[in-house]
């Protein structure tokens, strides 16, 4: 009996397998050349868009459904990108169909064709040539026709030569004198503009990167303002000169119009940006332009790591330590790590840059897996800021600000400079407390083992919001427990600091910048633009730590980092140290020297001490030693299975059944099922099973065996569950 060839189709459904279909009726038999093509298929009562992941065979073709229609004449995905996506699906143990859906821009995911990326040009028709002498001399139609007399011109070119061309073009079109024609978008040759002459450390880094042949990971470890971006730009210019494409990943808040303008000006070529501020069609067009090799430089946030690069020459991950590279739900991938996988598959150099490299990357550099390039001085004339620690124990504080700090803020403002006040707490106050009975406003849907999670006070004390589940409520008029009216916001958030600073420095603008005020991408830039060069105060969360250059900023005050010193999260110290160094790096970026003041109730804290006196690398050494002793990443490899459901017993039963399925002698250590550090969030009971192994291979061998069973467990359908390989935190 001969088996009938079938299409094995990856579908965006949370099931681990591919699905067999017959080709659309009347079409040719399936072949390997179909792999990577999309088609529409019936699935249950729905229609889905899937992608051919391989060719199978069936002995019972009568039992199979036929696909409805092909969506691509030729494979949309292929080569390196498809191979890397297959690798990712295996690594995070996610269905390939869901990985592909995540990697594709929305219109392509929905089945729309690859969009046009061609440009438009205008040309004279025969009628136009004949009619030209009849146009009034010096009129706009006549000038436009004269421009086109030598042949078709691209719209950008016409625009540059005649800014008021659109109206006459319509007039000529009506008379049949001109026509608009599609022309292939060709990448114009890059004309890089020279930047500053590199200093010796930059020069060494540029030479190492441009000399790399094939895959080569680099850690570009340079203090803030040391000229890392200059190194990227020179390496990209070299890559463009070889006729190759470059991809640059930046964190969510790093992709500013200012940064793009710098890239465009220096590289002398269109730079394509990919970020969440674009609409779906714009994203799809950039994707298509990259796939056709028309986009030579793509700069984007996390999901830009899925850009097709048929002529790749270089991958750059800026601020590689940034947490926004990890997707925290759905397909949980890490864009930096995936960039390394792609760099290897593409056989091109990968540059990871940071002033505060992740401990993972430092560990890899120390082990010799990455070439470690260091830039130890600020570029140009800027000097490193002076750091002072203020012990605020027993000091009278005004909304968290000590007299010395207030005096210093006043001094910098009077000198015409800008001051940044950093507090990593959005809202007005973290807690609403009844002064008479001790009641605090709880989130009804979130709690830890000891107490309900407090709601944060917002809106100058009028609204409550839960920062874990987003629930909102008005502030009650009186304490619901004792009826007292003595409800008081406790603790300090950015809103409260803003209010107080406005009172204390009425002659200066005070701008608050946090996720509440900068929901839109360009809001941060616009807010900063309103301040311009005038003296004033910026109050904000770590959103302020990056992006826009602030040459007038001379004082950074860090208020209340103490919460971060005592967190249960194993990465909390690393994150805190990175935030402190990054925010401190904002001070004195231009010729004005900068100061950084840290207020703390714990001046003797070992972490603070090491960081202030030894710098980030001393901190990282100490922290790596602790991680090694405790058996945490990067010395162990983790996978976290999370389950949530309204009844905790069901979540526990699911994870317990999975744990049962692990052979007793498996070397991977397992912890749990146990309640998540926040066991109730948004009304769901949350439990987790943590797997840990010193060797990646052992962990993945176990997951390979375990995950098919997870999908097959009867409980799996009653529970919201997920697997997070290399989790960033254990929450
Ligand atoms: P980073 O990316 O490390 O923060 P940048 O590349 O943005 O640093 O450089 C910081 C500032 O120093 C920028 O204004 C940049 O133009 C300038 N700069 C960089 N390299 C040099 C150099 N070799 N000489 C003079 N100025 C430089
Ligand atoms: Zn009360
Ligand atoms: Zn909540």
XYZ file of C-alpha atoms and ligand atoms in Angstrom, residues 442-447 453-455 465-472 678 680-683, ligand 3:
23
model
C -6.057 45.934 49.555
C -6.420 44.637 46.028
C -9.311 42.203 46.245
C -7.834 40.025 43.513
C -4.142 39.808 44.514
C -2.401 38.619 47.661
C -1.395 43.259 48.069
C -1.809 46.963 48.799
C -3.203 49.180 46.101
C -4.704 51.126 41.379
C -3.182 47.660 41.674
C 0.182 47.506 39.930
C -0.048 43.729 39.639
C -3.423 43.216 37.982
C -4.415 46.735 36.971
C -7.604 46.814 39.101
C -8.827 50.341 39.886
C 2.425 36.162 44.698
C -3.080 35.116 43.999
C -3.068 37.564 41.115
C -6.107 38.981 39.355
C -8.196 36.394 41.174
Zn -4.445 43.276 41.887
